Coordinates of C-alpha atoms in Angstrom, one line a residue:
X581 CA 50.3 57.7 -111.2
X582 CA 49.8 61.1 -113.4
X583 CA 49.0 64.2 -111.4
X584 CA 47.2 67.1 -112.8
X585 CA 47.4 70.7 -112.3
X586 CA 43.7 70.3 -111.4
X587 CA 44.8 67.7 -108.5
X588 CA 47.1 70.2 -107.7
X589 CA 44.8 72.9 -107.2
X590 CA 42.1 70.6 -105.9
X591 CA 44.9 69.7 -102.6
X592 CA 45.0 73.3 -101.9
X593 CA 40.2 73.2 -101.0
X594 CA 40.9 71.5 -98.0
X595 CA 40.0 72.8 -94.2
X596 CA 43.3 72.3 -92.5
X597 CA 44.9 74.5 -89.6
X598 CA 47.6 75.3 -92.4
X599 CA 45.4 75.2 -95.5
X600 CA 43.5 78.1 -93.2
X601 CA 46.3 80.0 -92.5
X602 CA 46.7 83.4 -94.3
X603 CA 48.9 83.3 -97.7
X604 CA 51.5 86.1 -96.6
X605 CA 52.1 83.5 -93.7
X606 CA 52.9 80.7 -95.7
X607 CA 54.6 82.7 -98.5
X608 CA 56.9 84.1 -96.4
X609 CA 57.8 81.2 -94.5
X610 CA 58.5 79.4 -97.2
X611 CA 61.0 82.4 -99.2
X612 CA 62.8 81.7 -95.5
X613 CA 63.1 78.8 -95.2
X614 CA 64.9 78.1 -98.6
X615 CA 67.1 81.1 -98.2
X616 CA 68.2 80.1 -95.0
X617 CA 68.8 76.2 -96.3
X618 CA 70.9 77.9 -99.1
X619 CA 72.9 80.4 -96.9
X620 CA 73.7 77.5 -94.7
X621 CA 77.7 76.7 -95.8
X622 CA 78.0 73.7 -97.1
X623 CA 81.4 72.0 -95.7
X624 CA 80.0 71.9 -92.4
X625 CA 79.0 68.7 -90.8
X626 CA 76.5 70.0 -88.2
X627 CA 74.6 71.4 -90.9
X628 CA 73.1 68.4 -91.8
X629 CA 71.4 68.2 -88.0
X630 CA 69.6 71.5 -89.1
X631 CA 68.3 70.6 -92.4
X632 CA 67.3 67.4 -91.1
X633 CA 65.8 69.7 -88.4
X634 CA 64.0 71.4 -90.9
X635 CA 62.9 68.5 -93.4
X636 CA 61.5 66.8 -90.1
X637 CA 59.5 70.3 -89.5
X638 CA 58.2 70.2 -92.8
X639 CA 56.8 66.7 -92.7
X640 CA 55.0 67.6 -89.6
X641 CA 53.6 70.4 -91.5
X642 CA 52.6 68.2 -94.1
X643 CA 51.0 65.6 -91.6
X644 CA 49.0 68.7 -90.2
X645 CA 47.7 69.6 -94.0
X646 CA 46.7 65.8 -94.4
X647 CA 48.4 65.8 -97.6
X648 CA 48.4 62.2 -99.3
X649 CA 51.9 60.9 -99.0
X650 CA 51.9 59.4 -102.2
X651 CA 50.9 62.7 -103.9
X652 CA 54.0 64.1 -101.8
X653 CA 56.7 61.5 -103.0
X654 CA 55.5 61.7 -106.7
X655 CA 55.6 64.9 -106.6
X656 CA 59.1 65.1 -105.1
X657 CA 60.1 62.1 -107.6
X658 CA 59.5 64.1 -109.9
X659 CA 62.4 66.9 -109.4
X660 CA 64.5 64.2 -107.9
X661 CA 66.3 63.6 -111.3
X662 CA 67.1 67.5 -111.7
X663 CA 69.0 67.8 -108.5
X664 CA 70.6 64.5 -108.2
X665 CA 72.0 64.6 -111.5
X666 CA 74.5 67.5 -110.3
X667 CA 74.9 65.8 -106.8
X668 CA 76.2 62.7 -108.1
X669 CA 79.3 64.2 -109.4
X670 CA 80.6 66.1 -106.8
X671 CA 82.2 63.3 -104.9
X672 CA 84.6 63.4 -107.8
X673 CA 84.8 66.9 -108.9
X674 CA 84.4 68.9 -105.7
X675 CA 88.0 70.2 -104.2
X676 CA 88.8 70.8 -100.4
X677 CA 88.9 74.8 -99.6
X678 CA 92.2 73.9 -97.9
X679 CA 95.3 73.4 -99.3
X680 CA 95.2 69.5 -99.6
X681 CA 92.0 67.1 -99.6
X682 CA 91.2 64.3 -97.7
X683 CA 90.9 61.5 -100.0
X684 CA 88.6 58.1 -99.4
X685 CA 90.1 54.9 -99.2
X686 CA 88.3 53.8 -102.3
X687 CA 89.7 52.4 -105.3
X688 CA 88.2 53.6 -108.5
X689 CA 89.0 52.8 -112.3
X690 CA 90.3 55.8 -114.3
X691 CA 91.7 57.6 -112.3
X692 CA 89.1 58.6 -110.2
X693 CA 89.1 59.9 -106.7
X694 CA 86.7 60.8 -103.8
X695 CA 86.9 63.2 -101.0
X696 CA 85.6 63.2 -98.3
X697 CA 84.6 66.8 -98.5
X698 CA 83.0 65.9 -101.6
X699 CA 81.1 63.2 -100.3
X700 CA 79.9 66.3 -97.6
X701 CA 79.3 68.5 -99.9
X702 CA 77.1 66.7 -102.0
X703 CA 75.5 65.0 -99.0
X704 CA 74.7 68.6 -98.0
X705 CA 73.7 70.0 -101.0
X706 CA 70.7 66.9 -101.6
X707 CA 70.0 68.3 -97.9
X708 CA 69.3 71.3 -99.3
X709 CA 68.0 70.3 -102.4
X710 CA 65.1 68.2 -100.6
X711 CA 64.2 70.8 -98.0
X712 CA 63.7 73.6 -100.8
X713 CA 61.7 70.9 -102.4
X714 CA 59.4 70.0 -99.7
X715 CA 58.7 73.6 -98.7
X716 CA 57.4 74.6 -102.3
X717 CA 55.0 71.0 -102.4
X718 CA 53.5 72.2 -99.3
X719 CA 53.5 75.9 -100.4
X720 CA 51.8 74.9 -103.4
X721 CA 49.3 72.1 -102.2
X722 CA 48.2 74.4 -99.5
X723 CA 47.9 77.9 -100.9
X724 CA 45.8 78.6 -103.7
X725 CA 47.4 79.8 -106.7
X726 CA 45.4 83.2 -106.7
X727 CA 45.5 83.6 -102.7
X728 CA 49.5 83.4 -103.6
X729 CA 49.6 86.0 -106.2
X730 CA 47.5 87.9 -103.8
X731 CA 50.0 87.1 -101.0
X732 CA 53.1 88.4 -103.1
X733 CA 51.3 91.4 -103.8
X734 CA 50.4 92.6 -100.7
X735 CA 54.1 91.5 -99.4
X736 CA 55.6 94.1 -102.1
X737 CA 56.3 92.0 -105.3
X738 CA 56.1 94.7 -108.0
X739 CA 52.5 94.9 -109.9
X740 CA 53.8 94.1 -112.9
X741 CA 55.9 90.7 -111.8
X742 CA 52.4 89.8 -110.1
X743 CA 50.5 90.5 -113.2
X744 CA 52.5 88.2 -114.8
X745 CA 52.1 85.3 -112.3
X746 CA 47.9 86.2 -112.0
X747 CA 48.0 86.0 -115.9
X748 CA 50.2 82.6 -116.0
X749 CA 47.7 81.8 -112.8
X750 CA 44.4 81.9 -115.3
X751 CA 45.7 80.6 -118.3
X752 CA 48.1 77.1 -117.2
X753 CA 44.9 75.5 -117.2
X754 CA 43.8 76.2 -120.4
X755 CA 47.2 75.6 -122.4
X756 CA 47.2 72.2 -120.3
X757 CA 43.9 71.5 -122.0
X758 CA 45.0 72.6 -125.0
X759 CA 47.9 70.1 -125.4
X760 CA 45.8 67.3 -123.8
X761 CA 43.6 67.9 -127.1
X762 CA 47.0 67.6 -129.2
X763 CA 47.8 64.6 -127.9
X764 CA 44.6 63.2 -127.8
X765 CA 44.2 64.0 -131.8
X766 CA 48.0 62.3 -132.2
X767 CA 46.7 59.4 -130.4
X768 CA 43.7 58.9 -132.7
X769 CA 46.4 59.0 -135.7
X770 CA 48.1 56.3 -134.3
X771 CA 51.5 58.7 -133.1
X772 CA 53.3 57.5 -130.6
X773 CA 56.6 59.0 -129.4
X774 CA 58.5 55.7 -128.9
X775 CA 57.8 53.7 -132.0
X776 CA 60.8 52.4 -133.0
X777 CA 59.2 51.7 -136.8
X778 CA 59.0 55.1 -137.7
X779 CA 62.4 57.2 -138.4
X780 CA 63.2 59.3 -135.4
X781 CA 64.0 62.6 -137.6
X782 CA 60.0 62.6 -138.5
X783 CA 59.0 61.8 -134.8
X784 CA 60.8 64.6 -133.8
X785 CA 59.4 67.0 -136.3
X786 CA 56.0 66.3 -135.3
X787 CA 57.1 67.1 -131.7
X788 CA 58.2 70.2 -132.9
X789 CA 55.0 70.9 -134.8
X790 CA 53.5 70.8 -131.6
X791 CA 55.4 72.6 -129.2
X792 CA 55.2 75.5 -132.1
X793 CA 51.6 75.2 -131.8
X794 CA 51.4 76.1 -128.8
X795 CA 53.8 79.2 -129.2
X796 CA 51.5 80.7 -131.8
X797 CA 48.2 79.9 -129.3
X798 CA 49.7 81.3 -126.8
X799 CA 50.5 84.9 -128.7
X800 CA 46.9 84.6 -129.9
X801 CA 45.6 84.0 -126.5
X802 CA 48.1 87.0 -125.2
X803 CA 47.2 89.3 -128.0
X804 CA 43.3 89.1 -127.6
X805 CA 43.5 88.9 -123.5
X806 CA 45.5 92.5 -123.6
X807 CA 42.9 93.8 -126.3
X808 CA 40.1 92.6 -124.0
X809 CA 42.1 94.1 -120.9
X810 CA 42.3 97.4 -122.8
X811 CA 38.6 97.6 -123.6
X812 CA 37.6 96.6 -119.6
X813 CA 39.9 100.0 -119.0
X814 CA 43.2 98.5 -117.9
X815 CA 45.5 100.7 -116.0
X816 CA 48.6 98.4 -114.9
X817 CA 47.3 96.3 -111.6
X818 CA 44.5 93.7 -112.2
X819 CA 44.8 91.9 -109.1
X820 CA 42.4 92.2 -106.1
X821 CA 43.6 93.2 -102.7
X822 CA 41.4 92.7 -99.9
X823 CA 42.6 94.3 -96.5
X824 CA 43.1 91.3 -94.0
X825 CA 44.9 91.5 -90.8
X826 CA 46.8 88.6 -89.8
X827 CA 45.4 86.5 -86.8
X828 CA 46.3 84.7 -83.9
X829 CA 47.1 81.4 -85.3
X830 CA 49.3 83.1 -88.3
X831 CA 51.5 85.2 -85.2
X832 CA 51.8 81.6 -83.6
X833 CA 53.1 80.0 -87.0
X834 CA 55.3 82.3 -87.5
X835 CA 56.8 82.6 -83.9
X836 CA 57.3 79.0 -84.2
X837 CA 59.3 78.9 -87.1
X838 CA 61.5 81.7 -86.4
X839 CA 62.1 80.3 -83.0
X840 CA 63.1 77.0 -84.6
X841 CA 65.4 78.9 -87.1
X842 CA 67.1 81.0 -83.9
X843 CA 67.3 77.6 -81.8
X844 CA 68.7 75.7 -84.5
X845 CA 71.2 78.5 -85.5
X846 CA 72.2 78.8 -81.8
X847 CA 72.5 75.8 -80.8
X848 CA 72.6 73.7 -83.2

């Protein structure tokens, strides 16, 4: 399965009661829900219950959106292998805060021993991992990429960190096209990354060749965009605000998930 940007962006056109909600809404939920998942210690059991709470929340969320599920899990395959790579290890490498650790029965060759408050740890930092995760795949695949630049802005992100973000917005499209051409013209040569009957010092110079190509496209690109910006009469903030006022159904969104936080928190 390959995913595009475009099938990206093509997730976020549909009529949904969260695809319709406003962008500050979903923004913001999101930025809380990851801080909180990160604030949340993690050498305490019960924490799992709340961002089990939360992952659960999410799905619903996702179920609401009609988001395909097998867009979802590639999607969070994807990042799975950038997380779980540092999780793996801290069974072995993660010390107790107290004075002595717990360790597992479990007999390991060199040396090696496991904790139980390393197994926690890393249980609870996956837990976070996945729940960060899942709250950016729906950010994203329900909230247009300009709505969320729009969203920061009006939220108080600095003009000049949302220029940035509109600019990458308009033109992460057009660099994607640009190396599909790339490849497409390596293809045609015959180049293929894996063959093994070509010496791996000139397969990896052609890889360079191209990812230095697109360095020097994109400072064209950037260089004639500003100029073009410039002669349009540029001033510092290039991205549209119109005045919206939230409505009932964003209220009620939020409500709920800051009531879920507070239960959870409380009770939990």
């Amino acid at each position: 399965m390959d995913i595009t940007l475009t099938d990206i962006e093509r997730q976020t056109y549909k009529q949904t009661p969260i695809h319709n909600l406003d962008g500050r809404t979903k923004l913001a939920i999101s930025i809380i829900i990851i801080i909180y998942s990160v604030w949340l210690s993690p050498l305490e059991s019960s924490n799992l219950y709340k961002l089990g709470t939360l992952e659960l929340y999410l799905i619903i969320l996702m179920v609401l959106a009609r988001l395909n599920p097998v867009y979802v899990l590639f999607r969070l395959l994807v990042t799975l292998p950038f997380g779980t790579s540092i999780i793996v290890l801290q069974p072995f490498v993660r010390h107790s805060f107290l004075d002595q650790a717990t360790y597992c029965p479990v007999d390991l060759p060199f040396g090696l021993a496991v904790t139980y408050e390393g197994l926690l740890f890393g249980g609870l930092l996956f837990a976070k991992f996945l729940v960060c995760v899942s709250a950016i795949i729906l950010l994203s695949s329900t909230t247009r990429m300009n709505e969320m630049v729009a969203a920061a802005r009006r939220l108080g992100i600095p003009a000049e960190f949302t220029l940035l973000l509109t600019m990458m917005v308009r033109y992460l499209f057009l660099f994607w096209i640009f190396l599909k051409r790339i490849r497409t013209a390596q293809k045609v040569r015959l180049f293929h990354i894996w063959n093994r009957k070509v010496p791996r010092k000139w397969i990896l110079r052609q890889v360079a060749y191209t990812i230095s190509s697109l360095f020097i496209r994109s400072y064209e690109q950037g260089e004639r965009t500003y100029i073009s910006m410039l002669c349009r009469g540029y001033k510092g903030d290039s991205v549209y605000l119109r005045k919206e006022k939230l409505r009932v159904q964003d209220y009620t969104f939020v409500a709920i998930a800051a009531g879920l936080l507070i239960v959870m928190q409380l009770y939990v």
